[in-house]
CSV table of C-alpha atoms and ligand atoms in Angstrom, one decimal:
chain,number,residue,atom,x,y,z
T,194,MET,CA,-29.9,9.6,-8.1
T,195,LYS,CA,-26.4,8.3,-9.1
T,196,SER,CA,-25.9,6.4,-12.6
T,197,GLN,CA,-23.7,3.9,-13.4
T,198,THR,CA,-22.7,5.6,-16.8
T,199,ILE,CA,-21.8,9.0,-15.4
T,200,HIS,CA,-19.7,7.3,-13.0
T,201,THR,CA,-18.0,4.9,-15.2
T,202,PRO,CA,-14.6,6.7,-15.3
T,203,THR,CA,-13.2,8.0,-18.3
T,204,ALA,CA,-9.0,6.8,-19.4
T,205,ASP,CA,-8.2,10.6,-18.5
T,206,GLN,CA,-10.0,10.0,-15.3
T,207,ILE,CA,-8.3,6.7,-14.3
T,208,ARG,CA,-5.2,8.6,-14.8
T,209,ARG,CA,-6.4,11.6,-12.8
T,210,ALA,CA,-7.7,9.5,-10.1
T,211,PRO,CA,-5.3,9.3,-6.9
T,212,LYS,CA,-3.8,5.8,-6.4
T,213,VAL,CA,-1.9,3.7,-4.1
T,214,VAL,CA,0.7,1.2,-5.1
T,215,LEU,CA,2.0,-1.5,-2.6
T,216,HIS,CA,3.6,-3.9,-5.0
T,217,ASP,CA,5.8,-2.6,-7.3
T,218,HIS,CA,9.5,-3.9,-8.0
T,219,LEU,CA,12.0,-1.1,-8.7
T,220,ASP,CA,14.0,-3.5,-11.3
T,221,GLY,CA,11.0,-4.3,-12.8
T,222,GLY,CA,9.8,-0.6,-13.7
T,223,LEU,CA,12.8,1.2,-15.6
T,224,ARG,CA,12.0,3.1,-18.4
T,225,PRO,CA,13.2,1.3,-21.7
T,226,GLY,CA,15.4,4.1,-22.6
T,227,THR,CA,17.1,4.5,-19.3
T,228,VAL,CA,18.2,0.6,-19.6
T,229,VAL,CA,19.7,1.7,-23.1
T,230,ASP,CA,21.4,4.6,-21.4
T,231,LEU,CA,22.8,2.8,-18.7
T,232,ALA,CA,23.9,-0.5,-20.5
T,233,ARG,CA,25.8,2.0,-22.8
T,234,GLU,CA,27.4,3.9,-19.6
T,235,ASN,CA,28.5,1.2,-17.5
T,236,GLY,CA,29.6,-1.2,-20.4
T,237,TYR,CA,26.6,-4.1,-20.0
T,238,ARG,CA,26.9,-5.7,-23.2
T,239,ALA,CA,24.0,-8.4,-22.9
T,240,LEU,CA,21.0,-6.4,-23.8
T,241,PRO,CA,19.1,-7.8,-26.6
T,242,HIS,CA,18.4,-4.6,-28.3
T,243,GLY,CA,19.9,-1.3,-28.4
T,244,ASP,CA,16.7,0.4,-29.5
T,245,ALA,CA,14.7,1.6,-26.6
T,246,ASP,CA,11.3,0.5,-28.4
T,247,LYS,CA,12.3,-2.4,-29.4
T,248,LEU,CA,13.8,-3.1,-26.1
T,249,GLY,CA,10.5,-2.3,-24.5
T,250,SER,CA,8.5,-4.6,-26.7
T,251,TRP,CA,11.2,-7.5,-26.0
T,252,PHE,CA,10.9,-7.2,-22.0
T,253,ARG,CA,6.8,-7.5,-22.8
T,254,GLU,CA,7.2,-10.3,-25.1
T,255,ALA,CA,9.9,-12.1,-23.1
T,256,ALA,CA,7.9,-11.9,-19.9
T,257,ASP,CA,4.8,-13.1,-21.6
T,258,SER,CA,6.0,-16.8,-20.9
T,259,GLY,CA,3.2,-18.5,-18.9
T,260,SER,CA,5.9,-19.1,-16.1
T,261,LEU,CA,7.4,-17.5,-13.1
T,262,GLU,CA,10.7,-18.8,-13.7
T,263,ARG,CA,11.0,-17.6,-17.3
T,264,TYR,CA,9.4,-14.1,-16.5
T,265,LEU,CA,12.4,-13.7,-13.5
T,266,GLU,CA,14.7,-14.2,-16.3
T,267,THR,CA,14.3,-10.9,-17.8
T,268,PHE,CA,15.4,-9.3,-14.8
T,269,ALA,CA,19.1,-10.1,-15.4
T,270,HIS,CA,19.1,-6.8,-17.8
T,271,THR,CA,17.5,-4.5,-15.4
T,272,VAL,CA,19.4,-5.6,-12.5
T,273,GLY,CA,22.6,-5.8,-14.6
T,274,VAL,CA,22.4,-2.0,-15.3
T,275,MET,CA,21.8,-1.2,-11.8
T,276,GLN,CA,25.1,-1.7,-10.2
T,277,THR,CA,26.1,2.0,-9.5
T,278,GLU,CA,24.9,4.3,-7.1
T,279,ASP,CA,24.1,7.0,-9.9
T,280,ALA,CA,22.3,4.1,-11.8
T,281,LEU,CA,20.3,3.4,-8.8
T,282,ARG,CA,19.8,6.8,-7.9
T,283,ARG,CA,18.5,7.4,-11.5
T,284,VAL,CA,16.2,4.4,-11.6
T,285,ALA,CA,14.5,5.6,-8.4
T,286,ALA,CA,14.0,9.1,-9.6
T,287,GLU,CA,12.3,8.0,-12.8
T,288,CYS,CA,10.2,5.3,-10.8
T,289,ALA,CA,8.8,8.0,-8.3
T,290,GLU,CA,8.4,10.8,-11.3
T,291,ASP,CA,6.7,8.0,-13.4
T,292,LEU,CA,4.2,6.9,-10.6
T,293,ALA,CA,3.3,10.3,-9.7
T,294,ALA,CA,2.8,11.2,-13.5
T,295,ASP,CA,0.4,8.7,-13.3
T,296,GLY,CA,-1.5,9.7,-10.5
T,297,VAL,CA,-0.2,7.6,-7.9
T,298,VAL,CA,-0.2,9.5,-4.4
T,299,TYR,CA,1.5,6.7,-2.2
T,300,ALA,CA,3.7,3.9,-3.3
T,301,GLU,CA,5.8,1.2,-1.7
T,302,VAL,CA,8.3,0.1,-4.3
T,303,ARG,CA,10.6,-3.1,-3.6
T,304,TYR,CA,14.1,-4.2,-4.5
T,305,ALA,CA,16.3,-6.6,-3.3
T,306,PRO,CA,19.6,-4.9,-2.4
T,307,GLU,CA,21.6,-8.3,-2.5
T,308,GLN,CA,21.1,-7.8,-6.3
T,309,HIS,CA,23.2,-4.8,-6.5
T,310,LEU,CA,26.7,-5.3,-5.3
T,311,GLU,CA,28.4,-6.6,-8.4
T,312,GLY,CA,29.7,-3.3,-8.8
T,313,GLY,CA,31.3,-3.1,-5.3
T,314,LEU,CA,28.8,-1.2,-3.6
T,315,THR,CA,27.8,-2.0,0.1
T,316,LEU,CA,24.3,-3.2,1.0
T,317,GLU,CA,23.9,0.3,2.9
T,318,GLN,CA,25.2,2.2,-0.1
T,319,VAL,CA,22.4,0.6,-2.5
T,320,VAL,CA,19.8,1.5,0.0
T,321,GLU,CA,20.8,5.3,0.4
T,322,ALA,CA,21.5,5.4,-3.3
T,323,VAL,CA,17.8,4.3,-3.8
T,324,ASN,CA,16.6,6.6,-1.0
T,325,ALA,CA,18.1,9.6,-2.5
T,326,GLY,CA,16.3,8.9,-6.0
T,327,PHE,CA,13.1,8.5,-4.5
T,328,ARG,CA,13.5,11.8,-2.4
T,329,GLU,CA,14.6,13.5,-5.8
T,330,GLY,CA,11.8,12.0,-7.5
T,331,GLU,CA,9.2,13.2,-5.2
T,332,ARG,CA,10.9,16.8,-5.7
T,333,ARG,CA,10.7,16.6,-9.3
T,334,ALA,CA,7.1,15.5,-9.4
T,335,LYS,CA,6.1,18.2,-7.1
T,336,GLU,CA,7.9,20.6,-9.5
T,337,ASN,CA,5.6,19.1,-12.3
T,338,GLY,CA,2.3,19.7,-10.3
T,339,HIS,CA,2.3,16.1,-8.8
T,340,ARG,CA,2.1,14.9,-5.3
T,341,ILE,CA,3.6,11.6,-4.0
T,342,ARG,CA,5.3,9.8,-1.4
T,343,VAL,CA,7.5,6.7,-2.0
T,344,GLY,CA,8.6,4.2,0.9
T,345,ALA,CA,11.1,1.5,0.1
T,346,LEU,CA,10.5,-2.3,0.9
T,347,LEU,CA,13.7,-4.5,1.2
T,348,THR,CA,13.1,-7.8,-0.5
T,349,ALA,CA,15.3,-10.7,-0.1
T,350,MET,CA,15.5,-13.4,-2.7
T,351,ARG,CA,14.0,-16.5,-1.5
T,352,HIS,CA,16.0,-19.2,-3.1
T,353,ALA,CA,19.5,-17.3,-1.5
T,354,ALA,CA,20.5,-17.1,2.2
T,355,ARG,CA,20.8,-13.6,3.1
T,356,SER,CA,17.2,-12.7,4.6
T,357,LEU,CA,18.2,-12.1,8.1
T,358,GLU,CA,20.8,-9.9,7.0
T,359,ILE,CA,18.3,-7.9,4.7
T,360,ALA,CA,15.6,-8.0,7.4
T,361,GLU,CA,18.1,-6.4,9.9
T,362,LEU,CA,18.9,-3.9,7.2
T,363,ALA,CA,15.5,-2.8,6.7
T,364,ASN,CA,15.2,-2.6,10.3
T,365,ARG,CA,18.0,-0.1,10.4
T,366,TYR,CA,16.8,2.3,8.0
T,367,ARG,CA,13.2,1.9,9.1
T,368,ASP,CA,13.1,5.8,10.1
T,369,SER,CA,15.0,6.4,6.8
T,370,GLY,CA,12.8,5.5,4.0
T,371,VAL,CA,12.4,2.2,4.3
T,372,VAL,CA,8.9,1.1,5.4
T,373,GLY,CA,9.1,-2.8,5.3
T,374,PHE,CA,10.6,-6.0,4.1
T,375,ASP,CA,9.6,-8.8,1.8
T,376,ILE,CA,10.7,-12.2,0.1
T,377,ALA,CA,10.4,-12.6,-3.7
T,378,GLY,CA,11.9,-15.0,-6.6
T,379,ALA,CA,11.2,-18.5,-7.8
T,380,GLU,CA,8.1,-19.8,-5.3
T,381,ALA,CA,7.8,-23.5,-6.0
T,382,GLY,CA,10.7,-25.3,-4.2
T,383,TYR,CA,11.5,-22.1,-1.8
T,384,PRO,CA,8.7,-22.1,0.6
T,385,PRO,CA,8.8,-19.0,2.8
T,386,THR,CA,9.6,-21.0,6.2
T,387,ARG,CA,13.3,-21.1,4.7
T,388,HIS,CA,13.4,-17.3,6.2
T,389,LEU,CA,11.8,-17.7,9.4
T,390,ASP,CA,14.5,-16.4,11.5
T,391,ALA,CA,14.2,-13.2,9.3
T,392,PHE,CA,10.2,-12.7,9.9
T,393,GLU,CA,10.8,-13.6,13.5
T,394,PHE,CA,13.2,-11.3,13.8
T,395,LEU,CA,11.2,-8.5,12.3
T,396,LYS,CA,8.4,-9.4,14.8
T,397,ARG,CA,10.4,-9.2,17.7
T,398,GLU,CA,11.4,-5.4,16.3
T,399,ASN,CA,7.5,-4.5,15.9
T,400,ASN,CA,8.4,-4.3,11.8
T,401,HIS,CA,6.1,-5.0,9.1
T,402,PHE,CA,6.7,-7.3,6.1
T,403,THR,CA,4.8,-8.8,3.5
T,404,ILE,CA,5.8,-12.3,1.4
T,405,HIS,CA,5.1,-13.1,-2.4
T,406,ALA,CA,3.1,-16.1,-1.9
T,407,GLY,CA,0.1,-17.9,-3.8
T,408,GLU,CA,1.3,-16.7,-7.5
T,409,ALA,CA,2.9,-19.5,-8.8
T,410,PHE,CA,2.1,-22.2,-6.0
T,411,GLY,CA,-0.9,-22.8,-3.9
T,412,LEU,CA,-2.5,-22.7,-0.7
T,413,PRO,CA,0.5,-24.2,1.4
T,414,SER,CA,2.5,-21.2,0.4
T,415,ILE,CA,0.0,-18.9,1.9
T,416,TRP,CA,-0.6,-20.8,4.9
T,417,GLN,CA,2.8,-21.0,5.5
T,418,ALA,CA,3.4,-17.1,4.9
T,419,ILE,CA,0.3,-16.3,7.1
T,420,GLN,CA,0.5,-18.9,9.8
T,421,TRP,CA,4.3,-19.9,10.2
T,422,CYS,CA,5.7,-16.3,9.2
T,423,GLY,CA,3.1,-14.1,10.2
T,424,ALA,CA,3.2,-11.9,7.1
T,425,ASP,CA,1.3,-8.5,7.3
T,426,ARG,CA,0.0,-8.8,3.6
T,427,LEU,CA,0.4,-11.3,1.0
T,428,GLY,CA,2.2,-10.6,-2.4
T,429,HIS,CA,-0.3,-11.6,-5.2
T,430,GLY,CA,-2.0,-14.3,-2.8
T,431,VAL,CA,-4.3,-14.8,-5.6
T,432,ARG,CA,-4.5,-18.7,-5.3
T,433,ILE,CA,-6.5,-18.3,-2.3
T,434,ILE,CA,-9.3,-18.9,-4.7
T,435,ASP,CA,-8.3,-22.4,-4.3
T,436,ASP,CA,-9.9,-22.3,-0.9
T,437,ILE,CA,-13.2,-20.9,-2.2
T,438,GLU,CA,-16.0,-22.8,-3.7
T,439,VAL,CA,-18.9,-21.4,-5.6
T,440,ALA,CA,-22.0,-23.7,-6.1
T,441,ASP,CA,-23.9,-23.7,-9.3
T,442,ASP,CA,-26.6,-21.8,-7.4
T,443,GLY,CA,-24.1,-18.9,-6.5
T,444,THR,CA,-23.7,-20.1,-3.2
T,445,VAL,CA,-20.4,-19.5,-2.1
T,446,LYS,CA,-18.4,-21.6,0.8
T,447,LEU,CA,-15.1,-20.3,2.0
T,448,GLY,CA,-12.5,-23.0,3.3
T,449,ARG,CA,-10.5,-22.5,6.8
T,450,LEU,CA,-7.6,-20.6,5.1
T,451,ALA,CA,-9.6,-18.2,3.0
T,452,ALA,CA,-12.0,-17.3,6.1
T,453,TYR,CA,-9.1,-16.6,7.9
T,454,VAL,CA,-7.8,-14.4,5.3
T,455,ARG,CA,-10.8,-12.8,4.9
T,456,ASP,CA,-11.5,-12.5,8.8
T,457,LYS,CA,-8.2,-11.1,9.7
T,458,ARG,CA,-8.6,-8.5,6.8
T,459,ILE,CA,-5.0,-9.6,5.3
T,460,PRO,CA,-4.3,-7.4,2.3
T,461,LEU,CA,-4.0,-9.2,-0.9
T,462,GLU,CA,-1.4,-7.3,-3.2
T,463,LEU,CA,-3.2,-8.3,-6.6
T,464,CYS,CA,-1.2,-7.8,-9.6
T,465,PRO,CA,-3.7,-8.6,-12.6
T,466,THR,CA,-1.7,-8.2,-15.8
T,467,SER,CA,1.7,-10.1,-14.1
T,468,ASN,CA,-0.7,-13.1,-13.4
T,469,LEU,CA,-1.9,-13.5,-17.0
T,470,GLN,CA,2.1,-13.3,-17.8
T,471,THR,CA,3.2,-15.8,-15.6
T,472,GLY,CA,0.1,-18.0,-16.4
T,473,ALA,CA,-1.3,-17.8,-13.0
T,474,VAL,CA,-4.4,-16.5,-14.1
T,475,GLY,CA,-5.8,-16.9,-18.0
T,476,SER,CA,-7.6,-13.8,-18.6
T,477,TYR,CA,-8.8,-10.6,-16.9
T,478,ALA,CA,-12.4,-12.0,-17.0
T,479,ASP,CA,-11.2,-15.1,-15.2
T,480,HIS,CA,-9.2,-12.9,-12.7
T,481,PRO,CA,-10.2,-14.0,-9.1
T,482,ILE,CA,-10.3,-9.9,-8.2
T,483,GLY,CA,-13.8,-9.6,-9.6
T,484,LEU,CA,-15.0,-12.7,-6.8
T,485,LEU,CA,-12.8,-11.6,-4.2
T,486,ARG,CA,-13.8,-8.0,-4.3
T,487,LYS,CA,-17.5,-9.1,-4.0
T,488,LEU,CA,-16.9,-11.3,-1.1
T,489,HIS,CA,-15.1,-8.2,0.5
T,490,PHE,CA,-11.5,-9.7,0.7
T,491,ARG,CA,-9.1,-6.7,1.4
T,492,VAL,CA,-8.4,-6.6,-2.1
T,493,THR,CA,-5.4,-3.9,-3.4
T,494,VAL,CA,-4.5,-3.5,-7.1
T,495,ASN,CA,-0.9,-3.4,-8.1
T,496,THR,CA,1.5,-3.2,-11.1
T,497,ASP,CA,4.5,-5.6,-10.2
T,498,ASN,CA,6.5,-5.1,-12.9
T,499,ARG,CA,5.6,-1.8,-15.2
T,500,LEU,CA,8.2,-2.6,-17.6
T,501,MET,CA,8.0,-6.4,-18.1
T,502,SER,CA,4.1,-6.1,-18.1
T,503,GLY,CA,3.9,-2.9,-20.3
T,504,THR,CA,1.5,-1.7,-17.9
T,505,THR,CA,0.9,1.4,-15.3
T,506,MET,CA,-1.8,1.5,-12.1
T,507,SER,CA,-3.8,3.6,-14.7
T,508,ARG,CA,-3.8,0.7,-17.1
T,509,GLU,CA,-4.3,-2.1,-14.8
T,510,PHE,CA,-7.7,0.1,-13.6
T,511,GLU,CA,-8.6,0.7,-17.5
T,512,HIS,CA,-8.4,-3.2,-17.8
T,513,LEU,CA,-10.5,-3.8,-14.3
T,514,VAL,CA,-13.2,-1.0,-15.3
T,515,GLU,CA,-13.6,-2.4,-18.8
T,516,THR,CA,-14.0,-6.2,-17.8
T,517,PHE,CA,-15.9,-5.8,-14.6
T,518,ASP,CA,-17.5,-2.5,-15.2
T,519,TYR,CA,-16.1,-0.9,-12.1
T,520,THR,CA,-16.9,2.7,-11.3
T,521,LEU,CA,-14.9,5.2,-9.5
T,522,ASP,CA,-16.8,3.9,-6.6
T,523,GLU,CA,-15.1,0.8,-6.7
T,524,MET,CA,-11.6,2.3,-7.5
T,525,GLN,CA,-11.8,4.5,-4.6
T,526,TRP,CA,-12.6,1.2,-2.5
T,527,PHE,CA,-9.6,-0.6,-3.9
T,528,THR,CA,-7.6,2.6,-3.2
T,529,VAL,CA,-8.8,2.9,0.3
T,530,ASN,CA,-8.1,-0.7,1.0
T,531,ALA,CA,-4.4,-0.2,-0.1
T,532,MET,CA,-3.9,3.0,1.7
T,533,LYS,CA,-5.2,1.3,5.0
T,534,SER,CA,-2.7,-1.5,4.2
T,535,ALA,CA,0.3,0.6,3.6
T,536,PHE,CA,3.4,0.2,6.3
T,537,ILE,CA,3.5,3.8,7.2
T,538,PRO,CA,2.2,4.9,10.8
T,539,PHE,CA,-1.9,4.9,11.1
T,540,ASP,CA,-2.2,8.7,11.6
T,541,GLU,CA,-0.7,9.4,7.9
T,542,ARG,CA,-2.7,6.6,6.3
T,543,VAL,CA,-5.9,8.0,7.6
T,544,ALA,CA,-4.7,11.8,6.5
T,545,MET,CA,-4.1,10.3,3.3
T,546,ILE,CA,-7.7,8.6,2.8
T,547,ASP,CA,-9.6,11.7,4.5
T,548,ASP,CA,-7.3,14.6,3.3
T,549,VAL,CA,-6.1,12.9,-0.5
T,550,ILE,CA,-7.8,10.0,-1.5
T,551,LYS,CA,-11.5,10.7,-0.5
T,552,PRO,CA,-11.2,14.6,-1.7
T,553,GLY,CA,-9.7,13.3,-5.2
T,554,TYR,CA,-12.5,10.9,-6.0
T,555,ALA,CA,-15.3,13.2,-4.7
T,556,SER,CA,-14.0,16.0,-7.2
T,557,LEU,CA,-13.7,13.1,-10.2
T,558,LYS,CA,-17.3,12.2,-9.1
T,559,ALA,CA,-18.8,15.7,-9.5
T,560,GLU,CA,-17.3,16.3,-12.7
T,561,TRP,CA,-20.4,15.0,-14.7
T,562,LEU,CA,-22.3,18.4,-13.1
T,563,PHE,CA,-20.2,20.7,-15.0
T,564,ARG,CA,-20.1,19.0,-18.3
V,3,NOS,O1,6.0,-11.6,-9.4
V,3,NOS,C1,6.9,-11.6,-8.9
V,3,NOS,N1,7.1,-13.0,-8.3
V,3,NOS,C2,8.2,-13.3,-7.6
V,3,NOS,N2,9.4,-12.6,-7.4
V,3,NOS,C3,9.7,-11.4,-8.6
V,3,NOS,C4,8.0,-11.1,-8.9
V,3,NOS,N3,8.5,-9.8,-9.7
V,3,NOS,C5,10.0,-9.7,-9.6
V,3,NOS,N4,10.5,-10.4,-9.0
V,3,NOS,C6,11.5,-10.7,-8.5
V,3,NOS,O2,12.0,-9.8,-7.2
V,3,NOS,C7,13.2,-9.2,-7.3
V,3,NOS,C8,13.4,-8.1,-6.5
V,3,NOS,O3,12.6,-6.7,-7.0
V,3,NOS,C9,13.2,-9.1,-8.9
V,3,NOS,O4,14.8,-9.1,-9.3
V,3,NOS,C10,12.8,-10.4,-9.3
V,3,NOS,O5,13.7,-11.4,-9.3
V,4,ZN,ZN1,6.0,-9.3,-7.2
């Protein structure tokens, strides 16, 4: 007989459980101490604090604004110190190391190459420096007993006009470390259809992309991302809840778009803490992830921006376990969902699920036997 209490994971088990993150921004995940170091090395003088702890708190508080636009302003400082190859390589290596130390076994980490050209780098130099950093981080993680694979997603900024160029860049590097494409930035006023040519190019190339949609803006953005642009996944997509009606007696009615998203198994890259900060959702308890999971949407759990949200994959799961009484079974379900939705080839995804994720959870679930 399985008991709920036995399977409720401890914080330590949550950390050791194999996890998969599909939505994590490279420029949103720096160690505060690294921001301080890089600012000093590169003569970046606009940091609000020179002390790492104070700076870390500043990022969390400034991002806690209730508005996506204000949340995004804080990225000026991380992007500001990521303008050389050395800086990009260091940030990427530390990103892979930090994720691995947190128990992440597979990660897709995104960033916008067009934001890292202020120091004279070319788009190619940016991509190659970040890739080199990821490889170095994977190696260092392995030396410390952690296994992780990191793929890059190249993001184009939705207010800008370089998306086709970035999509072409992603396509050129598809066999060397770049697994897909994304658009990000302020959502209201910048519909995904502005970038149709980029998405159509990637579809013709049989390549993969996700689109930030349904975070700060609702259903029309999700509808465009899927039905006009052909997104493989939705970055956030949390506002799909607006197309779901729950009656007083608990009966649930899905609108046409929500039904389509569920029927087609379109992955939702949900980022609970980030949603609380940008005001998309009021509290963990009110987060649609609870209902979306019950309704069997293809839900995944993600960090979005570890620095600005003061979070990790483990912390996201700790909040969910506490709020929704999730067990290792649900953690495994979210993790398998994420691995199924990754942009790497099918055989590799299946091997990750069968040979890494399932054995990892089986071993954790057996621990109570040996207490
Ligand atoms: O949650 C988000 N919604 C929309 N855009 C975001 C979010 N988090 C980060 N970025 C934007 O993506 C860029 C590339 O990584 C970041 O510089 C930031 O402007
Ligand atoms: Zn994001």
